[in-house]
Short mmCIF file of C-alpha atoms in Angstrom, two decimals:
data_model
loop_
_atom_site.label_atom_id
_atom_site.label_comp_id
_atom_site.label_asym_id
_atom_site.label_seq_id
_atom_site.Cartn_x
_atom_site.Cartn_y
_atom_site.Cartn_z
CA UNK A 178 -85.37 6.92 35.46
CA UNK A 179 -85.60 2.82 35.84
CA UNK A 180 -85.60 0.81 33.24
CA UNK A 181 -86.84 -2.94 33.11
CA UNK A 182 -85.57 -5.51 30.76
CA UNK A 183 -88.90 -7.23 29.22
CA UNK A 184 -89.43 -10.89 30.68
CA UNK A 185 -88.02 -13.66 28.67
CA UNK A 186 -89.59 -15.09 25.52
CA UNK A 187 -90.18 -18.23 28.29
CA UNK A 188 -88.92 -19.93 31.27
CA UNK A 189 -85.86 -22.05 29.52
CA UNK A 190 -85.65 -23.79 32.81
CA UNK A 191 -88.59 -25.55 31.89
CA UNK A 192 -87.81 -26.95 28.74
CA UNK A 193 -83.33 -27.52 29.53
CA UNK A 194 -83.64 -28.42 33.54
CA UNK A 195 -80.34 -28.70 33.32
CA UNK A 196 -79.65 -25.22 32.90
CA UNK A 197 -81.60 -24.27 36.36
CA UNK A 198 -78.11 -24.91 38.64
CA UNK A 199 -76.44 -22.51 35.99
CA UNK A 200 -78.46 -19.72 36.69
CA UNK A 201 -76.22 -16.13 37.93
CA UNK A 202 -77.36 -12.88 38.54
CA UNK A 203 -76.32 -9.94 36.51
CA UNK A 204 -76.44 -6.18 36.99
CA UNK A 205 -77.98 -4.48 33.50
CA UNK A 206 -76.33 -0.59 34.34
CA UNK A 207 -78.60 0.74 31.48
CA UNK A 208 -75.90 4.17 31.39
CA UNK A 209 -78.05 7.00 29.50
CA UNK A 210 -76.35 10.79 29.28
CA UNK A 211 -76.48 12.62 32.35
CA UNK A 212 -74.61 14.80 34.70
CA UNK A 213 -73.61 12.73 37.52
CA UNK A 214 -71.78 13.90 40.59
CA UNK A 215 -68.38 12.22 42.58
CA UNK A 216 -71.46 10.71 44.51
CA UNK A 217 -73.19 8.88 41.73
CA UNK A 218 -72.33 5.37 40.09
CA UNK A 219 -71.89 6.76 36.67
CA UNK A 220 -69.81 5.43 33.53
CA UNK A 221 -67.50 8.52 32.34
CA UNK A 222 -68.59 10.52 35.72
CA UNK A 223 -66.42 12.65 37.79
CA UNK A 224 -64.32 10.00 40.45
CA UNK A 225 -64.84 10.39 44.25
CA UNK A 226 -60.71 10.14 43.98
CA UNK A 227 -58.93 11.08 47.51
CA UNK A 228 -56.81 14.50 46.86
CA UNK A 229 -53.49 12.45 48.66
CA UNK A 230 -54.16 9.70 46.37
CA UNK A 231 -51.70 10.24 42.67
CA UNK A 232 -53.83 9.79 39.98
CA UNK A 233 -52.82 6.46 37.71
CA UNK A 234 -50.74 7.26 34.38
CA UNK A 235 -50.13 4.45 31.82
CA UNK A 236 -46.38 4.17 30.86
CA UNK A 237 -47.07 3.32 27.25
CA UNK A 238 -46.35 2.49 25.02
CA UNK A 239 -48.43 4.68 23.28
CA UNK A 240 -47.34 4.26 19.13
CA UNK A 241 -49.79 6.02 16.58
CA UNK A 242 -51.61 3.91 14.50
CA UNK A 243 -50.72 5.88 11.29
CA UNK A 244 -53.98 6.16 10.72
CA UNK A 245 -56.03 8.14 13.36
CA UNK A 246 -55.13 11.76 14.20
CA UNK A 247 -55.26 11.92 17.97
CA UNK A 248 -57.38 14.59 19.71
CA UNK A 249 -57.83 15.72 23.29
CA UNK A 250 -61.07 14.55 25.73
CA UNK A 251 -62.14 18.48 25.59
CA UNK A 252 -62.02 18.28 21.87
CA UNK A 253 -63.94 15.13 21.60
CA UNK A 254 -66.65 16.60 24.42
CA UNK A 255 -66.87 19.81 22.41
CA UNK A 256 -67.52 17.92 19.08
CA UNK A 257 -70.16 16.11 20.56
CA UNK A 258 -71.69 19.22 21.45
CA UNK A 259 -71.28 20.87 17.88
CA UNK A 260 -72.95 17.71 16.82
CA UNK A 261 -75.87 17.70 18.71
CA UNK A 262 -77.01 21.46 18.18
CA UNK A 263 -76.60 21.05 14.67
CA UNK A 264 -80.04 20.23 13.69
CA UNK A 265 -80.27 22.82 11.41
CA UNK A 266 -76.93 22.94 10.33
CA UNK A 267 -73.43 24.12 11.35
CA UNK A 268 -72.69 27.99 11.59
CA UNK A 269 -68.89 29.61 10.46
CA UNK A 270 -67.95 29.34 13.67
CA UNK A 271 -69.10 25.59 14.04
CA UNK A 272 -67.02 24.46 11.11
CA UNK A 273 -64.10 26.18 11.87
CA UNK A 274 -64.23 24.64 15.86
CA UNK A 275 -64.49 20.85 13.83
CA UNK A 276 -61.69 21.84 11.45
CA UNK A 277 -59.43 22.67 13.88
CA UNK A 278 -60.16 19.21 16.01
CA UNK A 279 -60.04 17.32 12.98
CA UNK A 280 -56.59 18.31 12.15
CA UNK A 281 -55.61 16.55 15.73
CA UNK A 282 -53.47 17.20 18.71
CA UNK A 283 -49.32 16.44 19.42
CA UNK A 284 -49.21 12.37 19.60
CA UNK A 285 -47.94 12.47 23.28
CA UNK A 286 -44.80 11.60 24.77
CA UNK A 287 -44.15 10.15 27.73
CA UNK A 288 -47.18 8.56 30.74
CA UNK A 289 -50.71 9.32 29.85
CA UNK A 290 -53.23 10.03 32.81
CA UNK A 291 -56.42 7.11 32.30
CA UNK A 292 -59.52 8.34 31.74
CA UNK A 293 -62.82 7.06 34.05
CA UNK A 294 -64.51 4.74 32.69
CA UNK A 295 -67.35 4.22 35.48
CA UNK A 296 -67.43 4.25 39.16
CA UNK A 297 -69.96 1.92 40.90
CA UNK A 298 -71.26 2.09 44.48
CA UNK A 299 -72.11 -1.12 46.45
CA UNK A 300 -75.19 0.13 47.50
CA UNK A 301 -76.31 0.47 43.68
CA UNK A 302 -74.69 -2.76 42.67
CA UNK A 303 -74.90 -5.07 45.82
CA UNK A 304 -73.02 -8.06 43.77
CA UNK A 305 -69.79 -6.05 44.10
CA UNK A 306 -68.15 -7.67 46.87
CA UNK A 307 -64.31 -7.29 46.64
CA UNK A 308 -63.30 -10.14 49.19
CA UNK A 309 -60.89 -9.35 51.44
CA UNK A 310 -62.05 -5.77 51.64
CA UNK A 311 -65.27 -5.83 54.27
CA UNK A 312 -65.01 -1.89 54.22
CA UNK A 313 -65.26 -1.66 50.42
CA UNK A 314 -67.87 0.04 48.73
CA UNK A 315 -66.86 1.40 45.61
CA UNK A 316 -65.39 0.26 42.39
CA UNK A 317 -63.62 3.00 40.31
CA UNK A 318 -62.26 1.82 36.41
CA UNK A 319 -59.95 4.26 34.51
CA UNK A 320 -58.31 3.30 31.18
CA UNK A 321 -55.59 4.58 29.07
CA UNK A 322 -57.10 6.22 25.65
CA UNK A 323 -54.97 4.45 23.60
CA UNK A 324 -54.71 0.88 22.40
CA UNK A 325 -52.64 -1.89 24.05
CA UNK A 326 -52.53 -3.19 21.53
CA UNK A 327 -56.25 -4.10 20.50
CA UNK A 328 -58.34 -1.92 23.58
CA UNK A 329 -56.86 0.45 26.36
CA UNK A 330 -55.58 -0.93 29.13
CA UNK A 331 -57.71 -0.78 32.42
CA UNK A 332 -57.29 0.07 35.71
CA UNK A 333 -59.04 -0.66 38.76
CA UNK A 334 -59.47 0.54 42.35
CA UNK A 335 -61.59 -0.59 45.25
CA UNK A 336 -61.90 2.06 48.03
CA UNK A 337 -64.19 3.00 51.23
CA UNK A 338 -66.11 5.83 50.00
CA UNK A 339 -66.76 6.88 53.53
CA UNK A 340 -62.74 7.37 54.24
CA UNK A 341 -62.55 9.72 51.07
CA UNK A 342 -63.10 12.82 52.82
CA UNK A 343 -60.61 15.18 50.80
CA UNK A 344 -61.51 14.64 47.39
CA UNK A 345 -59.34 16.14 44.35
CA UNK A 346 -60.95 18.81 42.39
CA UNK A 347 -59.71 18.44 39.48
CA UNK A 348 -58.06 15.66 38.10
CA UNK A 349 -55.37 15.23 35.33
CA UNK A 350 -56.46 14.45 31.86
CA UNK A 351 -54.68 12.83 28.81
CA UNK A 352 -53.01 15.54 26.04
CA UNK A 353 -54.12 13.60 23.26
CA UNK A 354 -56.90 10.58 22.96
CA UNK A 355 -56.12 7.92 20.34
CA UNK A 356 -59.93 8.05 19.19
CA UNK A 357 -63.20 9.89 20.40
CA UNK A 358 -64.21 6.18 21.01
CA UNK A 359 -62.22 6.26 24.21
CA UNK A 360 -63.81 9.31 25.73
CA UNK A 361 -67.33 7.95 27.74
CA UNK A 362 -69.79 10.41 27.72
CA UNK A 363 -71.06 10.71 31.29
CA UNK A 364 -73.58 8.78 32.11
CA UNK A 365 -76.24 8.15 34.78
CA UNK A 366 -76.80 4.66 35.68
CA UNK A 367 -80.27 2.42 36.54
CA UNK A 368 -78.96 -0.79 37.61
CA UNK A 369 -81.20 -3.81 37.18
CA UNK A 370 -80.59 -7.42 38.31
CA UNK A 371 -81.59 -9.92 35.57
CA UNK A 372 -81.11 -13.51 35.52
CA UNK A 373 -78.21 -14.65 33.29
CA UNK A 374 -77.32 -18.50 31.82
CA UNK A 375 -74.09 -19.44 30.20
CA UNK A 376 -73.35 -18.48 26.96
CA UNK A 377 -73.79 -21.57 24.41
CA UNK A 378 -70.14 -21.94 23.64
CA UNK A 379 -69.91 -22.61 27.64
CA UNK A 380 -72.39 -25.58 28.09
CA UNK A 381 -71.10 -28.71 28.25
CA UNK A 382 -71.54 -31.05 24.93
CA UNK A 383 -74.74 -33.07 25.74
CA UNK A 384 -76.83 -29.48 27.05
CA UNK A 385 -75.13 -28.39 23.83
CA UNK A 386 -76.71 -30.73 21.76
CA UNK A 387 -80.26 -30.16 23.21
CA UNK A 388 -80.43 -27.01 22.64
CA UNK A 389 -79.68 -27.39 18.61
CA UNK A 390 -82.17 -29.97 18.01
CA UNK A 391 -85.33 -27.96 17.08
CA UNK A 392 -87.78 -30.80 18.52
CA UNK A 393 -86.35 -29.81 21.95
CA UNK A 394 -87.76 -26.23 21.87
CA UNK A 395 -91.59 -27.19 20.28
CA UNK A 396 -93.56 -27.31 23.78
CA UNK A 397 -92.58 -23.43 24.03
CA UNK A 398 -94.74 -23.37 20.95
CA UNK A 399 -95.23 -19.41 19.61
CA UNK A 400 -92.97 -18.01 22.06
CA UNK A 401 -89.72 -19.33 20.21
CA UNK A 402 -89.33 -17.62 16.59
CA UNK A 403 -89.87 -20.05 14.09
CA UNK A 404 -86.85 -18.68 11.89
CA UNK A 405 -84.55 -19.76 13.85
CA UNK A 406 -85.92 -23.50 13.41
CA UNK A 407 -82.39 -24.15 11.61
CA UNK A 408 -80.08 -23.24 14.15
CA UNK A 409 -81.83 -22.60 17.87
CA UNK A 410 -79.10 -22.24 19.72
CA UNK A 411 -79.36 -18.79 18.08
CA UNK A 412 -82.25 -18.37 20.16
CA UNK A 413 -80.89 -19.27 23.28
CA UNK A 414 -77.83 -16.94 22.83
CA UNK A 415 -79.47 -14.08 21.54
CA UNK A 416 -83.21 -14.51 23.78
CA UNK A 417 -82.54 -16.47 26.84
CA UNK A 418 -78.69 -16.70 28.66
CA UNK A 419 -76.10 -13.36 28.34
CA UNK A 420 -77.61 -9.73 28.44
CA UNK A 421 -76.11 -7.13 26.02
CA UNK A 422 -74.91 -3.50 27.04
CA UNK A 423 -72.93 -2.86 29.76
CA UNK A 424 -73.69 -4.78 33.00
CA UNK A 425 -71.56 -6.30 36.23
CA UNK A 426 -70.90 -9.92 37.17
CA UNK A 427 -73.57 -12.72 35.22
CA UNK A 428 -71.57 -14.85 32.65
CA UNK A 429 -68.95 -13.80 29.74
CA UNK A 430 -69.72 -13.88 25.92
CA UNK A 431 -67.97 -15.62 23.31
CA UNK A 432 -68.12 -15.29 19.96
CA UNK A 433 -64.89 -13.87 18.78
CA UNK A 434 -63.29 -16.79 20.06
CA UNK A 435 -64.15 -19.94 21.95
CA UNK A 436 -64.06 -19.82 25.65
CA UNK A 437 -60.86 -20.03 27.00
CA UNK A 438 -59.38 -20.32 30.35
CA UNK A 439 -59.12 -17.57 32.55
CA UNK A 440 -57.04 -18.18 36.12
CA UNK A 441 -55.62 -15.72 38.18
CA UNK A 442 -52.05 -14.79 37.12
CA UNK A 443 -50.94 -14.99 40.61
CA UNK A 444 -53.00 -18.02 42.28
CA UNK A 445 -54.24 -20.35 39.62
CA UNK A 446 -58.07 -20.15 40.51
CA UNK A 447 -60.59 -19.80 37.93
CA UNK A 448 -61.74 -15.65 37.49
CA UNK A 449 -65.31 -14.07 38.06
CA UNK A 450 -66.58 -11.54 35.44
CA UNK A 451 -66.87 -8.64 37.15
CA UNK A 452 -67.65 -5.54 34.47
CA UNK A 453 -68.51 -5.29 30.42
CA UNK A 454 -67.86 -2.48 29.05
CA UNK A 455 -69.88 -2.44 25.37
CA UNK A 456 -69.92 -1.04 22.86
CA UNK A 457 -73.95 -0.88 22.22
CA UNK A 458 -76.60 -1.95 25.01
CA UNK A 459 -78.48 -4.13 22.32
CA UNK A 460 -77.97 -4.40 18.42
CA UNK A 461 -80.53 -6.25 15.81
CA UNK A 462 -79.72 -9.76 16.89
CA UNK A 463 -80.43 -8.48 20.87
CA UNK A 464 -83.38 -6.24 20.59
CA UNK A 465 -85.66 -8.46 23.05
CA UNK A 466 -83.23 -7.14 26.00
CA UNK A 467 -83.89 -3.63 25.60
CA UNK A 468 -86.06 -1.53 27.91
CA UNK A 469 -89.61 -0.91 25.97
CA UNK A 470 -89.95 2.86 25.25
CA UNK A 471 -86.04 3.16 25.24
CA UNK A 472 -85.15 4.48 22.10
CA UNK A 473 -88.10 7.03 22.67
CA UNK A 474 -87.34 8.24 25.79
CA UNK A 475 -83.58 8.21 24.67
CA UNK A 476 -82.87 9.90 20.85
CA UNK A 477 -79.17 9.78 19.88
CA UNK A 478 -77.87 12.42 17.54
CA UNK A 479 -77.64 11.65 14.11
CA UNK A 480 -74.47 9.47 13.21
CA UNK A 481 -74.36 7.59 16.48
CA UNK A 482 -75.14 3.84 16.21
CA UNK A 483 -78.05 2.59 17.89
CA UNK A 484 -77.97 2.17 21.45
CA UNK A 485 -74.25 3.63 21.65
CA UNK A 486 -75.54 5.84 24.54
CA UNK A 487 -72.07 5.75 26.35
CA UNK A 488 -70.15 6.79 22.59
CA UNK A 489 -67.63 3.62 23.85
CA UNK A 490 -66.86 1.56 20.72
CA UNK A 491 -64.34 -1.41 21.75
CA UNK A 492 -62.37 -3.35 18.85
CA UNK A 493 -64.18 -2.25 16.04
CA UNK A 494 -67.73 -2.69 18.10
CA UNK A 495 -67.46 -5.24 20.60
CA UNK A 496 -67.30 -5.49 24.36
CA UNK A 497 -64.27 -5.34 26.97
CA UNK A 498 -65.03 -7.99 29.81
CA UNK A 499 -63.21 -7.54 32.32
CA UNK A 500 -62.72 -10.52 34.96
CA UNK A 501 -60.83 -10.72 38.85
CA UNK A 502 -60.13 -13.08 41.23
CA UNK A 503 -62.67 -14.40 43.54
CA UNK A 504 -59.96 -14.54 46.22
CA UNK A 505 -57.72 -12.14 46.21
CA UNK A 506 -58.48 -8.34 45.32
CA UNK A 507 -55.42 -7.60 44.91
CA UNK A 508 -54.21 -9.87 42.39
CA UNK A 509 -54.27 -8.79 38.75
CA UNK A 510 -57.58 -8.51 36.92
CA UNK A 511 -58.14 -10.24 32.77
CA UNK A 512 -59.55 -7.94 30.45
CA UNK A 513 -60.99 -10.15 27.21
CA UNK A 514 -62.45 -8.25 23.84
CA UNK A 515 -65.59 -10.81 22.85
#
């Protein structure tokens, strides 16, 4: 099913010029549950992964926490389940199935296969462009279950999905999980391209200063919310310049911290964003961006947080942005928690 982000309260080209050369596009992947195929762009879907290829382990270190009792993916799939079917409450068997996953799996010892995360196709998401790789159509992201230190550690691979013609059946998983937030629950996705402008935090000083004087934003008259007459740069972040949820390429957030660098490790130039993985699609602050109908057409089970249609919760709730070179594929990628 598409979805289709509402339009903007306004054109905020027309009121900040200046912002007009700033303009990116942005991918909205709008992941709902679903069972996708190797074939499908999907976020916690099956991996069109070449049999002769070894599947990526994470060396660790993987530490408990001392807090959370680690449990395996099937566990974490099968509670979900349980969950879900227990509108009208859990049978014998039911609580005895949670008991026995709530008392937790072996912390494991030794490498740890990654998990998928999503797997994009080109032809879904045309902005992926690895350079360097003409014959590249598909992105595949794994991670590692357990935190390094804040958020598991990512992997990624850009491969032909044309030369994949052996694929493996059945791919390792992880013994234990550090929490059920690191298992994705597959998901379909219905990419949309939506027109992004850098976060607030990224503008330079003078654009940063038009956009908090309130007199700036009167001509839009009723389309800007009056409460946020104090502080409308509000406005702007939450309305106008980054989407929420998960998406591919447009600009990073900030929030948790002020922008900072970000240069290749291995050539100095200045990384793109390339994938967010969030923790919600939209939350109070963000509710303009969601699809209309969505939360209709899309119920989560009790207990779930709004819009958590992946069941990914990053740091405590926030998003995983992960950034590459522009010239090199090759080189290693930034992950940043914002």
């Amino acid at each position: 099913m598409s979805r289709t982000t509402p339009p903007r309260p306004f054109d905020v080209t027309a009121l900040f010029p200046q912002l007009a050369p700033l303009a990116r596009t942005a991918t909205r992947l709008h992941p709902r549950a679903g069972s996708p195929s190797r074939h499908d762009s999907s976020v916690g879907g099956p991996l069109l992964w070449p049999a002769d290829e070894p599947w990526p382990y994470c060396d660790g270190p993987h530490e408990w926490d001392g807090v959370n009792e680690p449990t395996s993916p099937e566990d974490v799939r099968v509670q979900r389940r349980i969950n879900e079917a227990a509108a009208s409450g859990y049978t014998p068997e039911d609580r005895a199935v949670l008991e026995r996953i709530r008392a937790g799996r072996p912390w494991p010892e030794g490498p740890v296969a990654m998990l998928p995360v999503a797997q994009l196709y080109v032809r879904d998401v045309p902005l992926l462009r690895p350079p360097g790789r003409a014959g590249a159509d598909l992105l595949q992201v794994l991670w590692c279950p357990f935190d390094h230190p804040t958020h598991p550690r990512t992997a990624l691979y850009w491969r032909s999905a044309a030369e994949v013609t052996d694929v493996l059946g059945s791919p390792p998983e992880p013994p234990a999980v550090q929490l059920s937030d690191y298992v994705p629950q597959p998901c379909l996705v219905s990419p949309e391209e939506v027109t992004e402008f850098p976060h607030f935090l990224e503008l330079d000083k003078e654009s940063q200063g038009r956009l908090s004087d309130w007199s700036g934003w009167e001509a839009a008259g009723d389309a800007v919310d009056g409460a946020y007459s104090v502080a409308p740069q509000e406005f702007y972040i939450n309305h106008l310049s980054v989407s929420p949820g998960w998406k591919a390429g447009g600009w990073s957030r900030w929030g948790v911290t002020d922008p900072m660098p970000r240069t290749c490790s291995a050539c100095g130039t200045g990384m793109d964003p390339l994938l967010t993985i969030a923790s919600t699609e939209w939350n109070k602050g963000t509710g303009s961006w969601a699809p209309e109908g969505d939360q209709a057409r899309d119920p989560l089970p009790p207990g779930v947080p709004p819009a958590n249609y992946t069941r990914v919760v990053v740091a405590g709730g926030y998003a995983l942005q992960l950034h590459v070179c522009p010239v090199d594929a090759d080189h290693p990628h930034l992950e940043l928690v914002q």
